[in-house]
Amino acid sequence: MAVSEGVVKKIILSYTYVAIWIFLSFTVIVYNKYILDRKMYNWPYPISLTMIHMAFCSSLAYLLVRVFKLVEPVSMSRELYLKSVVPIGALYSLSLWFSNSAYIYLSVSFIQMLKALMPVAVYSIGVLFKKEGFKSETMANMISISVGVGIAAYGEAKFNSWGVTLQLLAVAFEATRLVLIQILLNSKGISLNPITSLYYIAPCCLVFLSVPWMIMEYPSLRDNSSFHLDFVIFGTNSLCAFALNLAVFLLVGKTSALTMNVAGVVKDWLLIAFSWSVIKDTVTPINLLGYGLAFLGVAYYNHSKLQALKASEAQKRAQQADEEAGRLLQDRDGEAIGRKNESQS
């Protein structure tokens, strides 16, 4: 059976969005590593880099939302903003700070392997906050992912305990942020896309990060007379970070969040290959064995989520069909009663 031109066009567009997202995500990770690594650009100031990103992204988001009005703002009271958005902004700032800090101590390939723990963290925190039901099968899968990451860590040639701690903290804060978005925003009917997220959350991050920045990085930057802000490097780096958020907006809007998860797995393998072949990071067979096991666990987790989503959609369709049949039956009964009354009169 021939596939229609519209379907072919939709498939091509979907793959294009996936390719753009993978490319930009790949670029931002490698670019951040290049800037922060002491053996490369040698600018080990992760809080400053994160603040530059947040200032740039919040400014562009403001232009898109308020000046050009290309994206609709969300109706939100000050109380809701303080109680819901501010805590999410605090967690996001910590997640970005620690994940960028890890690039100073760990290889790109090993960081991607540690990030495989994200489903484990999201599920565990979801169970803790009663947003996910505890299932022994799912927990067994989470344990298999954790064992895989543990094996990968055991095989890491340049293991750094402080770098691992930073990356694990970043995963924990990011997972908590994702769960709190469901509790504090989605449950109240508020949905933020990547652009409105930057518009509301990036200024919060900037404020929160300014405190550790003043204590930890500002004195060093102030005393370093040779320091100057390279607008080409930091401008293009920030532009890539903002473009990545636009790509997420397109990818999730035109496909689904699950597609992004699957594309993320492809991106991680590409980054590991790039880290080994171009950056010349050491990737051992034990690394690959452990990450392969974690990868299978993450793939199974994504498959389970897809099956649950399909079952939920089928249940909704069946419920809608039952409601429609009930309405039709009520209308038919009403018409029959009306005709009976007319015949009697």
Coordinates of N, CA and C in Angstrom, one line a residue, residues 9-170:
K9 N 5.9 13.4 4.5 CA 6.3 14.7 4.9 C 6.4 14.8 6.4
K10 N 5.4 14.2 7.1 CA 5.3 14.3 8.6 C 6.5 13.5 9.2
I11 N 6.8 12.3 8.6 CA 7.9 11.5 9.0 C 9.2 12.2 8.8
I12 N 9.4 12.8 7.7 CA 10.7 13.6 7.4 C 10.8 14.7 8.4
L13 N 9.8 15.4 8.7 CA 9.8 16.6 9.6 C 10.2 16.1 11.0
S14 N 9.6 14.9 11.4 CA 9.8 14.4 12.7 C 11.3 14.0 12.9
Y15 N 11.9 13.4 11.9 CA 13.3 13.0 11.9 C 14.2 14.2 11.9
T16 N 13.7 15.3 11.2 CA 14.5 16.5 11.1 C 14.5 17.2 12.5
Y17 N 13.4 17.2 13.2 CA 13.4 17.8 14.5 C 14.3 17.0 15.5
V18 N 14.2 15.7 15.4 CA 15.1 14.8 16.2 C 16.6 15.1 15.9
A19 N 16.9 15.2 14.6 CA 18.3 15.5 14.2 C 18.8 16.8 14.8
I20 N 17.9 17.8 14.7 CA 18.3 19.2 15.1 C 18.5 19.1 16.7
W21 N 17.6 18.5 17.4 CA 17.7 18.4 18.8 C 19.0 17.7 19.2
I22 N 19.3 16.5 18.6 CA 20.5 15.8 18.9 C 21.7 16.6 18.6
F23 N 21.8 17.3 17.5 CA 22.9 18.1 17.1 C 23.1 19.2 18.2
L24 N 22.1 19.9 18.5 CA 22.2 21.1 19.5 C 22.6 20.6 20.9
S25 N 21.9 19.5 21.3 CA 22.2 19.0 22.6 C 23.7 18.5 22.7
F26 N 24.1 17.8 21.7 CA 25.5 17.4 21.5 C 26.4 18.6 21.6
T27 N 26.1 19.7 20.8 CA 27.0 20.8 20.7 C 27.1 21.5 22.1
V28 N 26.0 21.7 22.8 CA 26.0 22.4 24.1 C 26.9 21.6 25.1
I29 N 26.7 20.3 25.1 CA 27.5 19.5 26.1 C 29.0 19.6 25.8
V30 N 29.4 19.4 24.5 CA 30.8 19.5 24.1 C 31.4 20.9 24.3
Y31 N 30.6 21.9 24.0 CA 31.0 23.3 24.1 C 31.2 23.7 25.6
N32 N 30.3 23.2 26.5 CA 30.5 23.5 27.9 C 31.7 22.8 28.4
K33 N 32.0 21.6 28.0 CA 33.2 20.8 28.4 C 34.4 21.6 27.9
Y34 N 34.4 22.1 26.7 CA 35.5 22.8 26.1 C 35.8 24.1 27.0
I35 N 34.8 24.8 27.3 CA 35.0 26.0 28.1 C 35.5 25.8 29.5
L36 N 34.9 24.8 30.2 CA 35.2 24.5 31.6 C 36.5 23.7 31.9
D37 N 36.8 22.8 30.9 CA 37.9 21.9 31.2 C 39.3 22.7 31.2
R38 N 40.1 22.4 32.3 CA 41.3 23.0 32.5 C 42.4 22.8 31.4
K39 N 42.2 21.7 30.6 CA 43.1 21.3 29.6 C 42.7 21.9 28.2
M40 N 41.5 22.5 28.2 CA 41.0 23.1 26.9 C 41.0 24.6 27.0
Y41 N 39.8 25.2 27.1 CA 39.7 26.7 27.1 C 40.2 27.2 28.5
N42 N 40.0 26.3 29.5 CA 40.5 26.6 30.9 C 39.8 27.8 31.5
W43 N 38.5 27.7 31.6 CA 37.7 28.8 32.3 C 36.8 28.1 33.3
P44 N 37.4 27.6 34.4 CA 36.7 26.7 35.4 C 35.8 27.5 36.3
Y45 N 34.8 28.2 35.7 CA 33.8 29.0 36.5 C 32.4 28.5 36.2
P46 N 31.9 27.4 36.6 CA 30.6 26.8 36.2 C 29.4 27.7 36.6
I47 N 29.5 28.4 37.8 CA 28.4 29.2 38.2 C 28.3 30.4 37.2
S48 N 29.4 31.0 36.9 CA 29.5 32.1 36.0 C 28.9 31.8 34.6
L49 N 29.3 30.6 34.1 CA 28.8 30.1 32.8 C 27.3 29.9 32.8
T50 N 26.8 29.3 33.9 CA 25.4 29.1 34.0 C 24.6 30.4 34.1
M51 N 25.2 31.4 34.8 CA 24.5 32.7 34.9 C 24.5 33.4 33.6
I52 N 25.6 33.3 32.8 CA 25.6 33.9 31.5 C 24.5 33.3 30.6
H53 N 24.4 31.9 30.7 CA 23.3 31.2 30.0 C 21.9 31.8 30.4
M54 N 21.7 31.8 31.7 CA 20.4 32.2 32.2 C 20.0 33.7 31.8
A55 N 21.0 34.6 31.9 CA 20.8 36.0 31.5 C 20.5 36.1 30.1
F56 N 21.2 35.4 29.2 CA 21.0 35.4 27.8 C 19.6 34.8 27.4
C57 N 19.3 33.7 28.0 CA 18.1 33.0 27.7 C 16.8 33.7 28.2
S58 N 16.9 34.3 29.4 CA 15.8 35.0 29.9 C 15.5 36.3 29.1
S59 N 16.6 36.9 28.7 CA 16.4 38.1 27.8 C 15.7 37.8 26.5
L60 N 16.2 36.7 25.8 CA 15.5 36.3 24.6 C 14.1 35.8 24.8
A61 N 13.9 35.1 25.9 CA 12.5 34.6 26.2 C 11.6 35.8 26.4
Y62 N 12.1 36.9 27.1 CA 11.3 38.1 27.4 C 10.9 38.7 26.0
L63 N 11.9 38.8 25.1 CA 11.6 39.4 23.8 C 10.5 38.6 23.1
L64 N 10.6 37.3 23.1 CA 9.7 36.4 22.4 C 8.3 36.5 23.0
V65 N 8.2 36.6 24.3 CA 6.9 36.6 25.0 C 6.3 38.0 25.1
R66 N 7.0 39.0 25.5 CA 6.5 40.3 25.7 C 6.6 41.3 24.6
V67 N 7.7 41.2 23.8 CA 7.9 42.2 22.8 C 7.3 41.8 21.4
F68 N 7.8 40.6 21.0 CA 7.3 40.1 19.7 C 6.0 39.3 19.8
K69 N 5.7 38.9 21.0 CA 4.4 38.2 21.3 C 4.2 36.9 20.5
L70 N 5.4 36.2 20.2 CA 5.3 35.0 19.5 C 4.9 33.8 20.3
V71 N 5.0 33.9 21.7 CA 4.6 32.9 22.6 C 3.7 33.5 23.6
E72 N 2.6 32.8 23.9 CA 1.6 33.3 24.9 C 2.1 33.1 26.3
P73 N 2.1 34.2 27.2 CA 2.5 34.0 28.6 C 1.4 33.2 29.3
V74 N 1.7 32.6 30.5 CA 0.8 31.9 31.3 C 0.2 32.8 32.3
S75 N -1.1 32.7 32.5 CA -1.8 33.4 33.6 C -1.4 32.9 35.0
M76 N -0.7 33.7 35.8 CA -0.1 33.3 37.0 C -0.1 34.4 38.1
S77 N -0.7 34.1 39.2 CA -0.7 35.1 40.3 C 0.7 35.1 41.0
R78 N 1.0 36.2 41.7 CA 2.2 36.4 42.4 C 2.4 35.2 43.4
E79 N 1.3 34.9 44.1 CA 1.4 33.8 45.2 C 1.8 32.5 44.5
L80 N 1.1 32.2 43.4 CA 1.5 30.9 42.7 C 2.9 30.9 42.2
Y81 N 3.4 32.1 41.7 CA 4.7 32.2 41.3 C 5.7 31.9 42.4
L82 N 5.5 32.5 43.6 CA 6.4 32.4 44.7 C 6.3 30.9 45.3
K83 N 5.2 30.3 45.3 CA 5.0 29.0 45.9 C 5.4 27.9 45.0
S84 N 5.2 28.1 43.7 CA 5.4 27.0 42.7 C 6.6 27.2 41.8
V85 N 6.8 28.4 41.2 CA 7.9 28.6 40.3 C 9.2 28.8 41.0
V86 N 9.2 29.5 42.1 CA 10.5 29.8 42.7 C 11.2 28.5 43.2
P87 N 10.5 27.6 43.9 CA 11.2 26.4 44.3 C 11.7 25.6 43.1
I88 N 11.0 25.6 42.0 CA 11.4 24.9 40.8 C 12.7 25.6 40.2
G89 N 12.7 26.9 40.3 CA 13.9 27.7 39.8 C 15.1 27.4 40.7
A90 N 14.9 27.2 42.0 CA 16.0 26.9 42.9 C 16.6 25.6 42.6
L91 N 15.8 24.6 42.4 CA 16.2 23.2 42.0 C 17.0 23.2 40.7
Y92 N 16.4 24.0 39.7 CA 17.0 24.1 38.4 C 18.4 24.7 38.4
S93 N 18.5 25.8 39.2 CA 19.8 26.4 39.4 C 20.9 25.5 40.0
L94 N 20.5 24.7 41.0 CA 21.4 23.7 41.6 C 21.8 22.6 40.6
S95 N 20.8 22.2 39.8 CA 21.0 21.1 38.8 C 22.0 21.6 37.8
L96 N 21.8 22.8 37.2 CA 22.7 23.3 36.2 C 24.1 23.6 36.8
W97 N 24.2 24.1 38.0 CA 25.4 24.4 38.6 C 26.3 23.2 38.8
F98 N 25.7 22.1 39.4 CA 26.4 20.9 39.7 C 26.8 20.1 38.4
S99 N 25.8 20.1 37.4 CA 26.1 19.4 36.2 C 27.2 20.0 35.4
N100 N 27.3 21.4 35.3 CA 28.4 22.1 34.7 C 29.7 21.9 35.4
S101 N 29.6 21.9 36.7 CA 30.8 21.7 37.5 C 31.5 20.3 37.3
A102 N 30.6 19.3 37.0 CA 31.2 18.0 36.8 C 32.1 17.9 35.6
Y103 N 31.9 18.8 34.6 CA 32.7 18.8 33.4 C 34.2 19.1 33.7
I104 N 34.4 19.7 34.8 CA 35.8 20.0 35.2 C 36.6 18.8 35.6
Y105 N 35.8 17.8 36.1 CA 36.5 16.7 36.8 C 36.3 15.3 36.0
L106 N 35.2 15.2 35.2 CA 34.9 14.0 34.5 C 34.9 14.1 33.0
S107 N 35.1 13.0 32.4 CA 35.0 12.9 30.9 C 33.5 13.0 30.4
V108 N 33.4 13.5 29.2 CA 32.0 13.6 28.6 C 31.3 12.2 28.6
S109 N 32.1 11.2 28.2 CA 31.5 9.9 28.1 C 31.0 9.3 29.4
F110 N 31.8 9.5 30.5 CA 31.4 9.0 31.8 C 30.2 9.8 32.4
I111 N 30.2 11.1 32.1 CA 29.0 11.9 32.5 C 27.7 11.4 31.9
Q112 N 27.8 11.0 30.6 CA 26.6 10.5 29.9 C 26.2 9.2 30.6
M113 N 27.2 8.4 31.0 CA 26.8 7.1 31.6 C 26.2 7.3 33.0
L114 N 26.6 8.3 33.7 CA 26.0 8.6 35.0 C 24.6 9.2 34.8
K115 N 24.4 9.9 33.7 CA 23.0 10.4 33.5 C 22.0 9.4 33.2
A116 N 22.4 8.1 33.0 CA 21.5 7.0 32.8 C 20.7 6.8 34.1
L117 N 21.2 7.3 35.2 CA 20.5 7.1 36.5 C 19.2 8.0 36.6
M118 N 19.0 8.9 35.6 CA 17.9 9.9 35.7 C 16.5 9.2 35.9
P119 N 16.2 8.1 35.1 CA 14.9 7.4 35.3 C 14.8 6.8 36.7
V120 N 15.9 6.3 37.3 CA 15.9 5.8 38.6 C 15.6 6.9 39.6
A121 N 16.2 8.0 39.5 CA 16.0 9.1 40.4 C 14.5 9.7 40.3
V122 N 14.0 9.8 39.1 CA 12.7 10.3 38.8 C 11.7 9.4 39.4
Y123 N 11.8 8.1 39.2 CA 10.9 7.1 39.7 C 10.9 7.0 41.3
S124 N 12.1 7.0 41.8 CA 12.3 6.9 43.3 C 11.7 8.1 44.0
I125 N 11.9 9.3 43.4 CA 11.4 10.5 44.0 C 9.9 10.6 43.8
G126 N 9.4 10.1 42.6 CA 8.0 10.1 42.3 C 7.3 9.2 43.3
V127 N 7.9 8.0 43.7 CA 7.3 7.1 44.7 C 7.3 7.8 46.1
L128 N 8.4 8.5 46.4 CA 8.5 9.2 47.7 C 7.4 10.3 47.8
F129 N 7.1 11.0 46.7 CA 6.1 12.1 46.8 C 4.7 11.6 46.4
K130 N 4.6 10.2 46.3 CA 3.3 9.6 45.9 C 2.7 10.0 44.6
K131 N 3.6 10.3 43.6 CA 3.2 10.6 42.3 C 3.3 9.4 41.4
E132 N 4.1 8.4 41.9 CA 4.2 7.1 41.2 C 3.9 6.0 42.1
G133 N 3.2 5.0 41.6 CA 2.9 3.8 42.5 C 4.1 2.8 42.5
F134 N 4.4 2.3 43.6 CA 5.5 1.3 43.8 C 5.1 0.0 43.1
K135 N 6.0 -0.4 42.1 CA 5.8 -1.7 41.4 C 7.1 -2.4 41.5
S136 N 7.1 -3.7 42.0 CA 8.3 -4.5 42.1 C 9.0 -4.7 40.8
E137 N 8.3 -4.8 39.7 CA 8.9 -5.0 38.4 C 9.7 -3.8 38.0
T138 N 9.1 -2.6 38.2 CA 9.7 -1.3 37.8 C 11.0 -1.1 38.7
M139 N 10.8 -1.4 40.0 CA 12.0 -1.2 40.9 C 13.1 -2.2 40.5
A140 N 12.8 -3.4 40.1 CA 13.8 -4.3 39.6 C 14.6 -3.8 38.4
N141 N 13.8 -3.1 37.5 CA 14.4 -2.5 36.4 C 15.3 -1.3 36.8
M142 N 14.9 -0.5 37.8 CA 15.7 0.6 38.3 C 17.0 0.0 38.9
I143 N 16.9 -1.1 39.6 CA 18.1 -1.7 40.2 C 19.1 -2.1 39.1
S144 N 18.5 -2.7 38.0 CA 19.4 -3.2 36.9 C 20.1 -2.0 36.3
I145 N 19.4 -0.8 36.1 CA 20.1 0.4 35.6 C 21.2 0.8 36.5
S146 N 20.9 0.8 37.9 CA 21.9 1.3 38.9 C 23.1 0.3 38.9
V147 N 22.9 -1.0 38.7 CA 24.0 -1.9 38.7 C 24.8 -1.7 37.5
G148 N 24.2 -1.4 36.3 CA 24.9 -1.1 35.1 C 25.8 0.1 35.2
V149 N 25.2 1.2 35.8 CA 26.0 2.4 36.0 C 27.1 2.2 37.0
G150 N 26.9 1.3 38.0 CA 27.9 1.0 39.0 C 29.1 0.3 38.3
I151 N 28.8 -0.6 37.4 CA 29.8 -1.4 36.7 C 30.6 -0.4 35.8
A152 N 29.9 0.5 35.1 CA 30.6 1.6 34.3 C 31.5 2.4 35.2
A153 N 31.1 2.8 36.4 CA 31.9 3.6 37.3 C 33.1 2.8 37.7
Y154 N 32.9 1.5 38.0 CA 34.0 0.6 38.4 C 35.1 0.6 37.3
G155 N 34.7 0.6 36.0 CA 35.6 0.5 34.9 C 36.1 1.8 34.4
E156 N 35.8 3.0 35.1 CA 36.2 4.3 34.7 C 37.7 4.5 34.9
A157 N 38.4 4.8 33.9 CA 39.9 4.9 34.0 C 40.3 6.2 34.8
K158 N 39.5 7.3 34.7 CA 39.9 8.5 35.4 C 38.8 8.9 36.4
F159 N 38.5 7.9 37.3 CA 37.4 8.1 38.3 C 37.8 9.3 39.2
N160 N 36.8 10.2 39.4 CA 37.0 11.3 40.4 C 35.8 11.3 41.3
S161 N 36.0 11.1 42.5 CA 34.9 10.9 43.5 C 34.1 12.2 43.6
W162 N 34.8 13.4 43.6 CA 34.1 14.7 43.7 C 33.3 15.0 42.5
G163 N 33.8 14.7 41.3 CA 33.1 14.9 40.1 C 31.8 14.0 40.0
V164 N 32.0 12.7 40.5 CA 30.8 11.8 40.5 C 29.8 12.3 41.5
T165 N 30.2 12.8 42.6 CA 29.3 13.4 43.6 C 28.5 14.6 43.0
L166 N 29.2 15.5 42.3 CA 28.6 16.6 41.7 C 27.5 16.2 40.7
Q167 N 27.9 15.2 39.8 CA 26.9 14.7 38.8 C 25.7 14.0 39.4
L168 N 25.9 13.2 40.5 CA 24.8 12.6 41.1 C 23.9 13.6 41.8
L169 N 24.5 14.6 42.4 CA 23.6 15.7 43.0 C 22.8 16.4 41.9
A170 N 23.5 16.6 40.7 CA 22.8 17.3 39.6 C 21.6 16.4 39.2

